[in-house]
mmCIF file of C-alpha atoms in Angstrom:
data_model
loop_
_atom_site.group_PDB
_atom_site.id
_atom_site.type_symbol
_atom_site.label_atom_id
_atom_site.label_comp_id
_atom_site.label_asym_id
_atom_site.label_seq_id
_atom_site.Cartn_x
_atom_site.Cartn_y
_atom_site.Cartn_z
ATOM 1 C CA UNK A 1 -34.406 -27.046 2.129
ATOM 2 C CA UNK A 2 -34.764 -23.656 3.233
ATOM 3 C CA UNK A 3 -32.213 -21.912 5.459
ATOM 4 C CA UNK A 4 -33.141 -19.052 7.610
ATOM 5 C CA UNK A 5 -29.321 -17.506 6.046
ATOM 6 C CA UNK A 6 -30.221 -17.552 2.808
ATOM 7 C CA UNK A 7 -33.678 -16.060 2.861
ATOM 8 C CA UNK A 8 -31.850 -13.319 4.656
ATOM 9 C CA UNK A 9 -29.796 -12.687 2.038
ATOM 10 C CA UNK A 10 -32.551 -12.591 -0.552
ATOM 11 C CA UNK A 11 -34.549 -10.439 1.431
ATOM 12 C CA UNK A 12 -31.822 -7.866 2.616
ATOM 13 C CA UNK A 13 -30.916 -7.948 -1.541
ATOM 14 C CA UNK A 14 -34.933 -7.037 -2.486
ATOM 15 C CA UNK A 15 -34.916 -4.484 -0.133
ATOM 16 C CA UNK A 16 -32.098 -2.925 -1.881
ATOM 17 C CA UNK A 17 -33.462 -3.658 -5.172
ATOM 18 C CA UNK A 18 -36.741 -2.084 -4.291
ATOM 19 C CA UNK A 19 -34.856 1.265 -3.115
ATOM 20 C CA UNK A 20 -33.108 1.479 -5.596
ATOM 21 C CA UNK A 21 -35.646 1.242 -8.378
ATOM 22 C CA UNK A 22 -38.395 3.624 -6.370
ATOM 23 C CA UNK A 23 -35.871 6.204 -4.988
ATOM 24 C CA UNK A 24 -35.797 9.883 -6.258
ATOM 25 C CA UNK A 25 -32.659 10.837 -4.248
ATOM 26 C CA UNK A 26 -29.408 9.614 -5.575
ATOM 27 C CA UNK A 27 -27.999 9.999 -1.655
ATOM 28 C CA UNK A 28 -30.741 7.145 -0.861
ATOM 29 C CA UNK A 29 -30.002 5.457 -4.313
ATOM 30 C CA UNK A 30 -25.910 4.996 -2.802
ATOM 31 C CA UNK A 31 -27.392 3.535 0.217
ATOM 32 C CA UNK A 32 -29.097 1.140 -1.419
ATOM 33 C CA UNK A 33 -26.326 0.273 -3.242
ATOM 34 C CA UNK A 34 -24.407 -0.071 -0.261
ATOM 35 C CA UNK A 35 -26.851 -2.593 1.501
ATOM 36 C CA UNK A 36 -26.866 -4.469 -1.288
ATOM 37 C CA UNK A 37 -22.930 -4.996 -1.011
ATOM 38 C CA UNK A 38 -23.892 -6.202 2.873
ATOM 39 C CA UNK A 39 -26.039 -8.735 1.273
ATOM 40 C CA UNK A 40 -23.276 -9.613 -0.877
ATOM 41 C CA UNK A 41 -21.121 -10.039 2.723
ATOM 42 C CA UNK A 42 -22.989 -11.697 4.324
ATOM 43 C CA UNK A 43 -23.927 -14.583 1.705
ATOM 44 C CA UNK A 44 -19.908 -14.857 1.738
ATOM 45 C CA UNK A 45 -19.328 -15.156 5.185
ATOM 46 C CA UNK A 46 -22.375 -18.249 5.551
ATOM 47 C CA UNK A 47 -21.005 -19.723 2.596
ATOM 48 C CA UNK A 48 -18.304 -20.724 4.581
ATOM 49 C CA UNK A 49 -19.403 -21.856 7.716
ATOM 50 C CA UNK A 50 -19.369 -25.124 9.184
ATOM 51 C CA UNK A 51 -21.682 -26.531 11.321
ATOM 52 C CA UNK A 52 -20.679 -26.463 15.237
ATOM 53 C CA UNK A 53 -17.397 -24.807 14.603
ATOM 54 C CA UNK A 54 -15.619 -21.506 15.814
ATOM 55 C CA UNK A 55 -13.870 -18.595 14.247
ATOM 56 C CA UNK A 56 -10.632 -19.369 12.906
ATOM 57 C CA UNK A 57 -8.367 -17.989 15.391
ATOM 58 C CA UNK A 58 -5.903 -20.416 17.672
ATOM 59 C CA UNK A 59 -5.495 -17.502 20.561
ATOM 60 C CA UNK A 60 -7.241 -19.721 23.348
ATOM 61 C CA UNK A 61 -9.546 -21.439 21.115
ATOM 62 C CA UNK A 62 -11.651 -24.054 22.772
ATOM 63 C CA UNK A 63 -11.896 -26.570 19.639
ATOM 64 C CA UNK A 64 -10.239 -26.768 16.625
ATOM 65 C CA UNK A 65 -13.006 -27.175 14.356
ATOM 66 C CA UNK A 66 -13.084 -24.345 12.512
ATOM 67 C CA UNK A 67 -14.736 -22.162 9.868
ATOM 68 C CA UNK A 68 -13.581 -21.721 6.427
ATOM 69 C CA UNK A 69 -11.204 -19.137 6.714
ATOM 70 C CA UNK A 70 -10.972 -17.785 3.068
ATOM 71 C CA UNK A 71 -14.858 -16.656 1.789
ATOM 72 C CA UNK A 72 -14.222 -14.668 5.175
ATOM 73 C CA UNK A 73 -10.620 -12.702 3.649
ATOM 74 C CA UNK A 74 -12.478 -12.628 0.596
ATOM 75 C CA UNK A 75 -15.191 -10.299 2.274
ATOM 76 C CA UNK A 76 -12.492 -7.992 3.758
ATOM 77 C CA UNK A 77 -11.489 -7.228 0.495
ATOM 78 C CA UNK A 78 -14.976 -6.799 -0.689
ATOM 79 C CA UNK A 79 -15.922 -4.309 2.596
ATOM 80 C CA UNK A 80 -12.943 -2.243 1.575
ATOM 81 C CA UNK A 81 -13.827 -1.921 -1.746
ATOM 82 C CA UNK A 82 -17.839 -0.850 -1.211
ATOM 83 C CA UNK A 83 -16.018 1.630 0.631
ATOM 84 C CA UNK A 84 -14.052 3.082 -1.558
ATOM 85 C CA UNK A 85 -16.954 2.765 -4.381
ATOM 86 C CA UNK A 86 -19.494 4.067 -1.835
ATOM 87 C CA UNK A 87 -16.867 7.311 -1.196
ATOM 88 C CA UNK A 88 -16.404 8.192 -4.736
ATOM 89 C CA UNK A 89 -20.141 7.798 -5.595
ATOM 90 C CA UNK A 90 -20.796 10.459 -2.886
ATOM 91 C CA UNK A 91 -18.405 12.878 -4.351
ATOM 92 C CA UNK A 92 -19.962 12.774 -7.569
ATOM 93 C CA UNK A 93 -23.319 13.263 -6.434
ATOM 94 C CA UNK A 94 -22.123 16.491 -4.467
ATOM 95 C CA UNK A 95 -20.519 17.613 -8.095
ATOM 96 C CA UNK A 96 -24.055 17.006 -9.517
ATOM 97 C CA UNK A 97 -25.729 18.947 -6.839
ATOM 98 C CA UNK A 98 -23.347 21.586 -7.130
ATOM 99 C CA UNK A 99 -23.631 21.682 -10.744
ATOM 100 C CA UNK A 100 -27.508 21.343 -11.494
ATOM 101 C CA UNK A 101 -29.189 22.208 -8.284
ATOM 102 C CA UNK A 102 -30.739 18.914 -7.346
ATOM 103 C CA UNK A 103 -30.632 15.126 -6.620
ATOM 104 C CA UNK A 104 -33.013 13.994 -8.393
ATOM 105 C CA UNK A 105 -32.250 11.563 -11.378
ATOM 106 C CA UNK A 106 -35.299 11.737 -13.151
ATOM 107 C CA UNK A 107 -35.060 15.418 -14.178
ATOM 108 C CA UNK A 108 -34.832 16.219 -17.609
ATOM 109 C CA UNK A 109 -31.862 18.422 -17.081
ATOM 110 C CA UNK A 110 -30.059 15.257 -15.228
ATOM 111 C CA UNK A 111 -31.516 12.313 -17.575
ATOM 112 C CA UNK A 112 -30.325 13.790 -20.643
ATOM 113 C CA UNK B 1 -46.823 2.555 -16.749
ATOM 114 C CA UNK B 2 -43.683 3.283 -14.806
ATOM 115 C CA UNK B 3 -44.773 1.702 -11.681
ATOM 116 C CA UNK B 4 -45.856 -1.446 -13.527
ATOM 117 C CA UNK B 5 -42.379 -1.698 -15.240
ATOM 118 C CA UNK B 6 -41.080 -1.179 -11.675
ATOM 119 C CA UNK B 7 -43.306 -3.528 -9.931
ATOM 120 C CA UNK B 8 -42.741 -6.411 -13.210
ATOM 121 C CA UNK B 9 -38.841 -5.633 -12.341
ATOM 122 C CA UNK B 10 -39.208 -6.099 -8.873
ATOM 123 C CA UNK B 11 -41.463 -9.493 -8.920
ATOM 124 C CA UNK B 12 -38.917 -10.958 -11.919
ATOM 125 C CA UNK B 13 -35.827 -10.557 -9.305
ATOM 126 C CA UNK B 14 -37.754 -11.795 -6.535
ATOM 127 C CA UNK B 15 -38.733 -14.613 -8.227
ATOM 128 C CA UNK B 16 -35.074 -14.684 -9.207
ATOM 129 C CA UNK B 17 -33.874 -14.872 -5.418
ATOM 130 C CA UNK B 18 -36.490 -16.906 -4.510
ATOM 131 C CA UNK B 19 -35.258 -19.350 -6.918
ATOM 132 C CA UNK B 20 -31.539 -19.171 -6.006
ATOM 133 C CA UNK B 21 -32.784 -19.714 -2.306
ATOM 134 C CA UNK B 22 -34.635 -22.769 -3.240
ATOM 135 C CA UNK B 23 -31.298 -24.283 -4.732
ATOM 136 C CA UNK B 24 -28.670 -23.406 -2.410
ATOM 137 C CA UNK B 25 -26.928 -26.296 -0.890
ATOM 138 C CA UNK B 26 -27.935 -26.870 3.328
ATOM 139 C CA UNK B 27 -26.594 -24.152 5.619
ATOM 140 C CA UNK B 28 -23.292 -25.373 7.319
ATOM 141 C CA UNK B 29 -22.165 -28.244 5.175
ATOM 142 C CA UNK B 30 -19.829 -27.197 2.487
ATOM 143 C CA UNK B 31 -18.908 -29.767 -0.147
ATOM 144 C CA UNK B 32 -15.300 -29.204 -0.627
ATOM 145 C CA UNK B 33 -13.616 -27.963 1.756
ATOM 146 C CA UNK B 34 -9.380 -28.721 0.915
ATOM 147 C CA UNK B 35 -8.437 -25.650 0.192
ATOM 148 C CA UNK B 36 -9.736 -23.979 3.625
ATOM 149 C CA UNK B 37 -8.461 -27.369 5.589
ATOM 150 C CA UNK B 38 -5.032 -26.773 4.050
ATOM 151 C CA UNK B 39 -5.013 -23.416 5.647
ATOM 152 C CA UNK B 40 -6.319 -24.094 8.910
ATOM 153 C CA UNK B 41 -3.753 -26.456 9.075
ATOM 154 C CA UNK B 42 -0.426 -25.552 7.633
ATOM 155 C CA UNK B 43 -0.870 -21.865 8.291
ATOM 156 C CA UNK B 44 0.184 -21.624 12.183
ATOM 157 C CA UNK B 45 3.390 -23.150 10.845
ATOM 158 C CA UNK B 46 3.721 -21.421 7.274
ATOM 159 C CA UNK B 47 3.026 -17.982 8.838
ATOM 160 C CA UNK B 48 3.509 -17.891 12.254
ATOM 161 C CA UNK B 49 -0.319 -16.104 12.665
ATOM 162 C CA UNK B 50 -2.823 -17.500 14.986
ATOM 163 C CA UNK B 51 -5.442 -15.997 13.138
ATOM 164 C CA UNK B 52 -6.142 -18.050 10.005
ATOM 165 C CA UNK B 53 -7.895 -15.262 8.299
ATOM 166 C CA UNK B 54 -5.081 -12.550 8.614
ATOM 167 C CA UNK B 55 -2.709 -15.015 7.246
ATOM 168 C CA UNK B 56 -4.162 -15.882 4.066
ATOM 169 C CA UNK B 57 -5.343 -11.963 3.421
ATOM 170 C CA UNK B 58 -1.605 -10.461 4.428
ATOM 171 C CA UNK B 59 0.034 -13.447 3.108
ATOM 172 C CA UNK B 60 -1.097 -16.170 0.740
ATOM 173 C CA UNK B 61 -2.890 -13.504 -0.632
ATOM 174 C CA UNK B 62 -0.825 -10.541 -0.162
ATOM 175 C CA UNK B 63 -0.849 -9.439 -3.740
ATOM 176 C CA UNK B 64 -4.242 -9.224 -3.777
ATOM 177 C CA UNK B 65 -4.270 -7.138 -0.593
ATOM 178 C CA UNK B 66 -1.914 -4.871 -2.511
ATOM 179 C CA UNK B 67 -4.483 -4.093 -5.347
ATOM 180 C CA UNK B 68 -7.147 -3.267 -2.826
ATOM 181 C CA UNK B 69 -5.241 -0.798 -1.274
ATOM 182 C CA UNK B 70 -4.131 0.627 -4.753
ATOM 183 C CA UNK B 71 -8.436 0.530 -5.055
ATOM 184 C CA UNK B 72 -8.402 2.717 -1.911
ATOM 185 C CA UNK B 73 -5.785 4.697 -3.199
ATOM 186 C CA UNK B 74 -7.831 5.351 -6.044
ATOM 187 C CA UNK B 75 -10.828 5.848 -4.476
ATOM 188 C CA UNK B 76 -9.105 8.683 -2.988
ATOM 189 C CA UNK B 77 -7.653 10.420 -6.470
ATOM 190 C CA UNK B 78 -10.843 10.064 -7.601
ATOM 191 C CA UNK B 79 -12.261 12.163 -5.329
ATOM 192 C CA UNK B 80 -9.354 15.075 -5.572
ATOM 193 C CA UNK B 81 -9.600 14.890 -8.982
ATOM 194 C CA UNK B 82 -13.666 15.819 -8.327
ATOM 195 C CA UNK B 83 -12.124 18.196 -5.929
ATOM 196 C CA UNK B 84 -10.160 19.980 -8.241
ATOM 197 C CA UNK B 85 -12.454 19.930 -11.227
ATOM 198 C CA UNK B 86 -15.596 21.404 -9.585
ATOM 199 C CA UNK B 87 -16.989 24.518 -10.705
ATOM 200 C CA UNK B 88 -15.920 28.018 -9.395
ATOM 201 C CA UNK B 89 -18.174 30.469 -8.063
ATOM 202 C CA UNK C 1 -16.907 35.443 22.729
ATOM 203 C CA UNK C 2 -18.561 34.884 19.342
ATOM 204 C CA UNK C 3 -20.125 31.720 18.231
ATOM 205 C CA UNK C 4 -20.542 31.489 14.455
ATOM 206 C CA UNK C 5 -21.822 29.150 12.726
ATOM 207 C CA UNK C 6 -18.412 28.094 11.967
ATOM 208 C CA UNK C 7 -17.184 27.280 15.604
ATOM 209 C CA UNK C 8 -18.579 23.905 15.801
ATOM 210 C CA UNK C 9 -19.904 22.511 19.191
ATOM 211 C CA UNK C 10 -19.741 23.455 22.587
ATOM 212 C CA UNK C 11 -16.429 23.988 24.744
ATOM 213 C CA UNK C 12 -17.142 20.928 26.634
ATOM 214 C CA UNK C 13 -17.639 18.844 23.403
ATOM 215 C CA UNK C 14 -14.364 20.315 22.007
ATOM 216 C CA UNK C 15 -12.489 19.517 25.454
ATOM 217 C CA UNK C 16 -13.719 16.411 25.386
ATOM 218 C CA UNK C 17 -13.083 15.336 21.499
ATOM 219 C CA UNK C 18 -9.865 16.100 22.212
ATOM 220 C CA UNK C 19 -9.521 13.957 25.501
ATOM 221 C CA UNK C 20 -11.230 10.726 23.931
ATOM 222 C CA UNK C 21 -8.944 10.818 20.778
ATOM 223 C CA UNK C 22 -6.211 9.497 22.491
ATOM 224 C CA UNK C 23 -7.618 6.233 23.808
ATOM 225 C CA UNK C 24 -9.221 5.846 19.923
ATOM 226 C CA UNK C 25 -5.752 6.437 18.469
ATOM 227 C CA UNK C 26 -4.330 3.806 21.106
ATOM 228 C CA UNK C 27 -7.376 1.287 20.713
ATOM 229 C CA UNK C 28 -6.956 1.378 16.947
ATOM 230 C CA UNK C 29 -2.735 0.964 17.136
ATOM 231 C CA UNK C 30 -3.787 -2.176 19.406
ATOM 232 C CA UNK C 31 -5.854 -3.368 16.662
ATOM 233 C CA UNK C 32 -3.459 -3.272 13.936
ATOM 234 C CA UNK C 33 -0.424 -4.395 16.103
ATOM 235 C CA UNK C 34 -2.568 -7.658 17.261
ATOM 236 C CA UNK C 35 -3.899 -8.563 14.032
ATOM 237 C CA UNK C 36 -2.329 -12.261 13.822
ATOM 238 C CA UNK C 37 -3.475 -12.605 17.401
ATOM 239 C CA UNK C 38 -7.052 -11.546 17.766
ATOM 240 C CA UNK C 39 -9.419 -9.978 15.454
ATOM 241 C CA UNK C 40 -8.917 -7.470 13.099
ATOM 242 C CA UNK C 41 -6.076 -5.982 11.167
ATOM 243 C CA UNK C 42 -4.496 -2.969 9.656
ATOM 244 C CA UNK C 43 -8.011 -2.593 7.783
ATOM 245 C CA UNK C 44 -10.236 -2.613 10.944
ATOM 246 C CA UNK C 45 -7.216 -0.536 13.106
ATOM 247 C CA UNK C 46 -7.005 2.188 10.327
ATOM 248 C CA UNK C 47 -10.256 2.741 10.285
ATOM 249 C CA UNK C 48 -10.617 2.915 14.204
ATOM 250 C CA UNK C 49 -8.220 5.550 14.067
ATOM 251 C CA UNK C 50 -9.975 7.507 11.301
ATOM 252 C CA UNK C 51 -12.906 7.949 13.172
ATOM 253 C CA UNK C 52 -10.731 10.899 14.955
ATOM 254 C CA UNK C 53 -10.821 12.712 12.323
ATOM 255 C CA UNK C 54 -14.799 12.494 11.343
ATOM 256 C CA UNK C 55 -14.640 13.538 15.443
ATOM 257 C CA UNK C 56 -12.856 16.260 15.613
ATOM 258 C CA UNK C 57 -14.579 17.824 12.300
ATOM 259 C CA UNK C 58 -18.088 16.879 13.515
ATOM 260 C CA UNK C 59 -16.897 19.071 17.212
ATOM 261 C CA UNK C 60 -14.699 21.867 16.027
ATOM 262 C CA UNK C 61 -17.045 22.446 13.026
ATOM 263 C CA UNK C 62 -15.102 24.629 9.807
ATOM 264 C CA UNK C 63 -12.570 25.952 12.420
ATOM 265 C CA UNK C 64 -10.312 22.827 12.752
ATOM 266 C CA UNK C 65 -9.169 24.476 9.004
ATOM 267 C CA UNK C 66 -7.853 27.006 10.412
ATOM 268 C CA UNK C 67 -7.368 25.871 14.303
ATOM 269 C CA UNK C 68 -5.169 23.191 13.321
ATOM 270 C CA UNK C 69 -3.404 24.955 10.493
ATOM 271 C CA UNK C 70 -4.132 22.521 8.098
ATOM 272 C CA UNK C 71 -3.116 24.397 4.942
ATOM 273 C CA UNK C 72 -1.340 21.509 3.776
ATOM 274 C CA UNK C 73 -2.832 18.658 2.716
ATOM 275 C CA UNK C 74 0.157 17.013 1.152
ATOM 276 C CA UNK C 75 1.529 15.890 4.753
ATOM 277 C CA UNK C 76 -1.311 13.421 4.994
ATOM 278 C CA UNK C 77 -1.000 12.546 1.090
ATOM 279 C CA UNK C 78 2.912 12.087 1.809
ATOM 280 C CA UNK C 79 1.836 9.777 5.004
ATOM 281 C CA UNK C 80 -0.248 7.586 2.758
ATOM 282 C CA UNK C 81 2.262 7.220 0.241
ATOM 283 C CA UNK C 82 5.039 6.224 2.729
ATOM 284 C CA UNK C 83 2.351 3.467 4.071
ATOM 285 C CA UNK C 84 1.416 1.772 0.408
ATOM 286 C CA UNK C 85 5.134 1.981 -0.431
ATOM 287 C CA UNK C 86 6.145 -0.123 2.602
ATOM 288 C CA UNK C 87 3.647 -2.337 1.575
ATOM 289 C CA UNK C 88 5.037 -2.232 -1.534
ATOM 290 C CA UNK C 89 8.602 -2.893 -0.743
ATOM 291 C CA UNK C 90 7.635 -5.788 1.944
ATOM 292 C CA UNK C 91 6.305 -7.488 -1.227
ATOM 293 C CA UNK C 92 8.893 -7.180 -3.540
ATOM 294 C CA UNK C 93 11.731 -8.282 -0.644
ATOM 295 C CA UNK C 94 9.761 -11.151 0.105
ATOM 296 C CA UNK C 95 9.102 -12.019 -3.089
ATOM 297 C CA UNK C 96 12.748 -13.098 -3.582
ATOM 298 C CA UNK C 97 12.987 -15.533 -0.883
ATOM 299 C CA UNK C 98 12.464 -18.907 -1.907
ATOM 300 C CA UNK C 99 9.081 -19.658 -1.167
ATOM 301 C CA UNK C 100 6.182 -16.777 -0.590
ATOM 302 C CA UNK C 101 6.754 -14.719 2.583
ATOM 303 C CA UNK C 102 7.408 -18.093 4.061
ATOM 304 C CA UNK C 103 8.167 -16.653 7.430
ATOM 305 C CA UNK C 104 11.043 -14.277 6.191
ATOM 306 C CA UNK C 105 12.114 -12.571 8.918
ATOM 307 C CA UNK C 106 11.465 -15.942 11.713
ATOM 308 C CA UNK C 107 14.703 -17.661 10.628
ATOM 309 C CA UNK C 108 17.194 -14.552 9.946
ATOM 310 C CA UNK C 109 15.355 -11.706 12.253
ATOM 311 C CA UNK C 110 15.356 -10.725 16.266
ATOM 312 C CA UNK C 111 12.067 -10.183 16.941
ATOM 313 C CA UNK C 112 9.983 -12.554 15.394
ATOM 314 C CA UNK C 113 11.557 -15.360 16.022
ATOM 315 C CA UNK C 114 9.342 -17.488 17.964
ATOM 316 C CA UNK C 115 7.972 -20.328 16.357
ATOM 317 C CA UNK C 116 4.630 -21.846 17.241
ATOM 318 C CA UNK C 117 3.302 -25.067 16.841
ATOM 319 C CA UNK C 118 -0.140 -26.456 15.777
ATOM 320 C CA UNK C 119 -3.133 -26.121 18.354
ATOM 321 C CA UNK C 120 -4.220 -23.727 20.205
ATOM 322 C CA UNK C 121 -1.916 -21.395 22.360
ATOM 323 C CA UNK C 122 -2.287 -18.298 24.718
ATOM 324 C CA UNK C 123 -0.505 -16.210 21.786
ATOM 325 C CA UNK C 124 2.781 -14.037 21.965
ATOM 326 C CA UNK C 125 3.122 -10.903 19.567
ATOM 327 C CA UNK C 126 6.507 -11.751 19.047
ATOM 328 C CA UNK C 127 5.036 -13.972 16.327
ATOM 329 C CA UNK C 128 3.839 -14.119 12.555
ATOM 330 C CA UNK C 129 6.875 -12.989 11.044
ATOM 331 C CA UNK C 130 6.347 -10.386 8.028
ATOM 332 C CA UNK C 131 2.569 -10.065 8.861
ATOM 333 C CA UNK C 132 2.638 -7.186 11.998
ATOM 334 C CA UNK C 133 4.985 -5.381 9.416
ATOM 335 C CA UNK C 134 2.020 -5.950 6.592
ATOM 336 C CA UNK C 135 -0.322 -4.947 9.430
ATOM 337 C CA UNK C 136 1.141 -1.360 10.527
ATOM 338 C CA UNK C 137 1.388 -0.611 6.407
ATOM 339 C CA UNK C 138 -1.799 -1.188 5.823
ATOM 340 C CA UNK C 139 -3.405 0.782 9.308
ATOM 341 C CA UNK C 140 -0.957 3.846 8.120
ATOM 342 C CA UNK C 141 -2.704 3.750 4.622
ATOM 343 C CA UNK C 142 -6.278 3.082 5.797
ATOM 344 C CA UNK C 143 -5.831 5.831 8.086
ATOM 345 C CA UNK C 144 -4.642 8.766 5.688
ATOM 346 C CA UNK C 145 -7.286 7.372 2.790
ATOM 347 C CA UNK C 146 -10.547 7.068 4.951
ATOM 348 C CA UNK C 147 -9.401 10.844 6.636
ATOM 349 C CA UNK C 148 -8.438 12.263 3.289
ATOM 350 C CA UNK C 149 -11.889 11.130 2.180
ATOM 351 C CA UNK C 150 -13.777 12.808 4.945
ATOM 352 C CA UNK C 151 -12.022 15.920 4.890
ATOM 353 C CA UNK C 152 -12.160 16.006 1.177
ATOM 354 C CA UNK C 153 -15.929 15.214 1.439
ATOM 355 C CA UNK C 154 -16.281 17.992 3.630
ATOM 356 C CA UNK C 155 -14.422 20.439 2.047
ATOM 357 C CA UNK C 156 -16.580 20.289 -1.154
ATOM 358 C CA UNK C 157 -19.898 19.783 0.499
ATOM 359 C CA UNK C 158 -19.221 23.214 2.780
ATOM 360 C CA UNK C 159 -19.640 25.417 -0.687
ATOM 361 C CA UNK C 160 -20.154 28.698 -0.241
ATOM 362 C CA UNK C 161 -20.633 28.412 4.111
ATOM 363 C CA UNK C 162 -17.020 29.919 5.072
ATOM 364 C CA UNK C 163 -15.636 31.867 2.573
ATOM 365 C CA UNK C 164 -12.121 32.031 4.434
ATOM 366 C CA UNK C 165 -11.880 28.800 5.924
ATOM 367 C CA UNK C 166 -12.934 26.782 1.914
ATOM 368 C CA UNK C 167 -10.123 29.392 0.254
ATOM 369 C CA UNK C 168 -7.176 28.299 3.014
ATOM 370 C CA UNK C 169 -8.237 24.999 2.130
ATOM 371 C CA UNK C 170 -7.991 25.395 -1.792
ATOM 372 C CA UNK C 171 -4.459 27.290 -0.981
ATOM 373 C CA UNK C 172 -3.124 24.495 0.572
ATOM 374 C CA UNK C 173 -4.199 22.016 -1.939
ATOM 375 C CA UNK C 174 -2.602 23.914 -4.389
#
């Protein structure tokens, strides 16, 4: 049984994967990272739907068959935190620029 | 011979999600479901929200809601601390 | 009138930063304030109202660091500390009620005292009890993090650009 959700999941996840391992620039290697953690989103959010139902909200709601409400909490808390992750990473790649003169991870001077 | 690694990393993780796509259970019918119907149900009078998902993040969950701010909030020191620690020119 | 490289955008952008702000900063109160009604949340109202800031820098360019006098950063810091400390405290009050921020301020407080049953209902803000409370907390914290970050961001990215403008900066974090 194939579901049109999932296989958007995989394929938004191998597009990040693929990025990330053929990228020379660690701005686009954070980006990848950060689509990834969409992927991540949205394989929480149609985890927990239900078929023919609405979002969870009672303000003028015109059934009350409704979605599960908490994989959809649990991706507010994940959102916030790819934030925060994808924030830091960005300062410490303008450290590393600052400090060795480029963005690429596969110099010697960067690689170790 | 560091494009073949990449492309035999690549082809291993598709197979990999191709794999976990085959398995997954049909889109829209969860199994178990209590958990969620308890919510739907008991939270308009437990909470007072209309909105089923606000009430369980700011308050069946509310400690956990806590700790991701304190993430935030550390996101932020991080990134003074980086601030502060930089080198002078 | 001069127009370095550290002025930013036009006049009309500037004016016109400055005029949208205000229906952001009211769009993004609405959020928070309404999230047990609609949509959304402190998260999603914070980080409405963050977007000024990633505005006005984007407009005013390196002289918002000067224009706006913002030598001191510790305001904002002092802003986002109040926020996660209400947060804080809202917890540890509720806490001590019987059960879990079962609806602590619906049977004692004046505001939100409505109750509401089961099914589906036009709404009321006067509902939800501790949750508006949990809301504003949160949008104060998001708020002062997310513009922190950005202004932070910016300030270390703009090495070496504006000599005056990066060492009023570094006086005022210090």
């Amino acid at each position: 049984m194939m579901s049109m959700h999932y296989l958007a999941v995989a394929a938004i996840l191998m597009i990040g994967m693929s990025a990330l391992v053929s990228r020379r620039n660690l701005i686009k290697i954070i980006m990848s990272l950060h689509v990834m953690g969409s992927a991540v989103n949205l394989f929480l959010v149609s985890l927990g739907y239900r078929e023919g139902s609405i979002a969870p909200i009672f303000t003028n709601a015109p059934s009350l068959q409704m979605v599960m409400p908490a994989p959809q909490a649990l991706t507010l808390t994940s959102i916030v935190i790819n934030i925060a992750v994808v924030a830091l990473m960005l300062s410490f790649a303008i450290l590393i620029y600052q400090h060795y003169g480029s963005l690429d991870p596969r110099r010697r001077r960067l690689s170790g | 011979m560091e494009g073949a690694v990449r492309s035999a990393v690549l082809a291993i993780f598709m197979a990999f999600m191709v794999l976990a796509v085959l398995s997954m259970r049909p889109f829209g019918a969860p199994r178990d479901s209590r958990m969620d119907d308890y919510f739907i149900t008991d939270s308009q009078y437990e909470t007072g929200s209309n909105n089923v998902v606000t009430s369980v993040v700011f308050d069946y969950r509310a400690l956990d809601t806590l700790g991701e701010t304190t993430v935030l909030f550390t996101a932020v020191c991080g990134i003074y601390v980086v601030f502060l620690g930089r080198k002078r020119r | 009138m001069r127009r370095g490289k550290d002025e930013g955008l036009s006049e009309i952008v500037r004016t016109l930063a400055c005029i949208v702000s205000v229906p952001i900063a009211v769009f993004g109160f609405y959020i928070a304030l309404h999230g047990h009604l609609t949509p959304g949340g402190g998260f999603a109202g914070g980080a409405v109202v963050a977007t000024i800031t990633s505005l006005l820098m984007v407009s005013f360019g390196q002289g918002i660091i000067r224009r706006l006098h913002i030598t001191r950063f510790s305001l904002l810091r002092t802003i986002k500390n109040i926020g996660i400390t209400i947060f804080g405290l809202l917890m540890v009050i509720a806490s001590f009620s019987a059960t879990f921020l079962h609806r602590h301020l619906t049977d004692t407080g004046w505001f939100f005292k409505v109750e509401i049953p089961f099914g589906a209902n036009p709404g009321e803000l006067g509902t939800g009890g501790i949750i508006p409370l949990i809301n504003l907390a949160v949008g104060f914290e998001v708020v002062v993090g997310l513009s922190l970050a950005v202004v932070m961001l910016y300030v270390i990215s703009a090495e070496g650009s504006d000599v005056s403008a990066r060492k009023a900066v570094e006086e005022g974090f210090e």
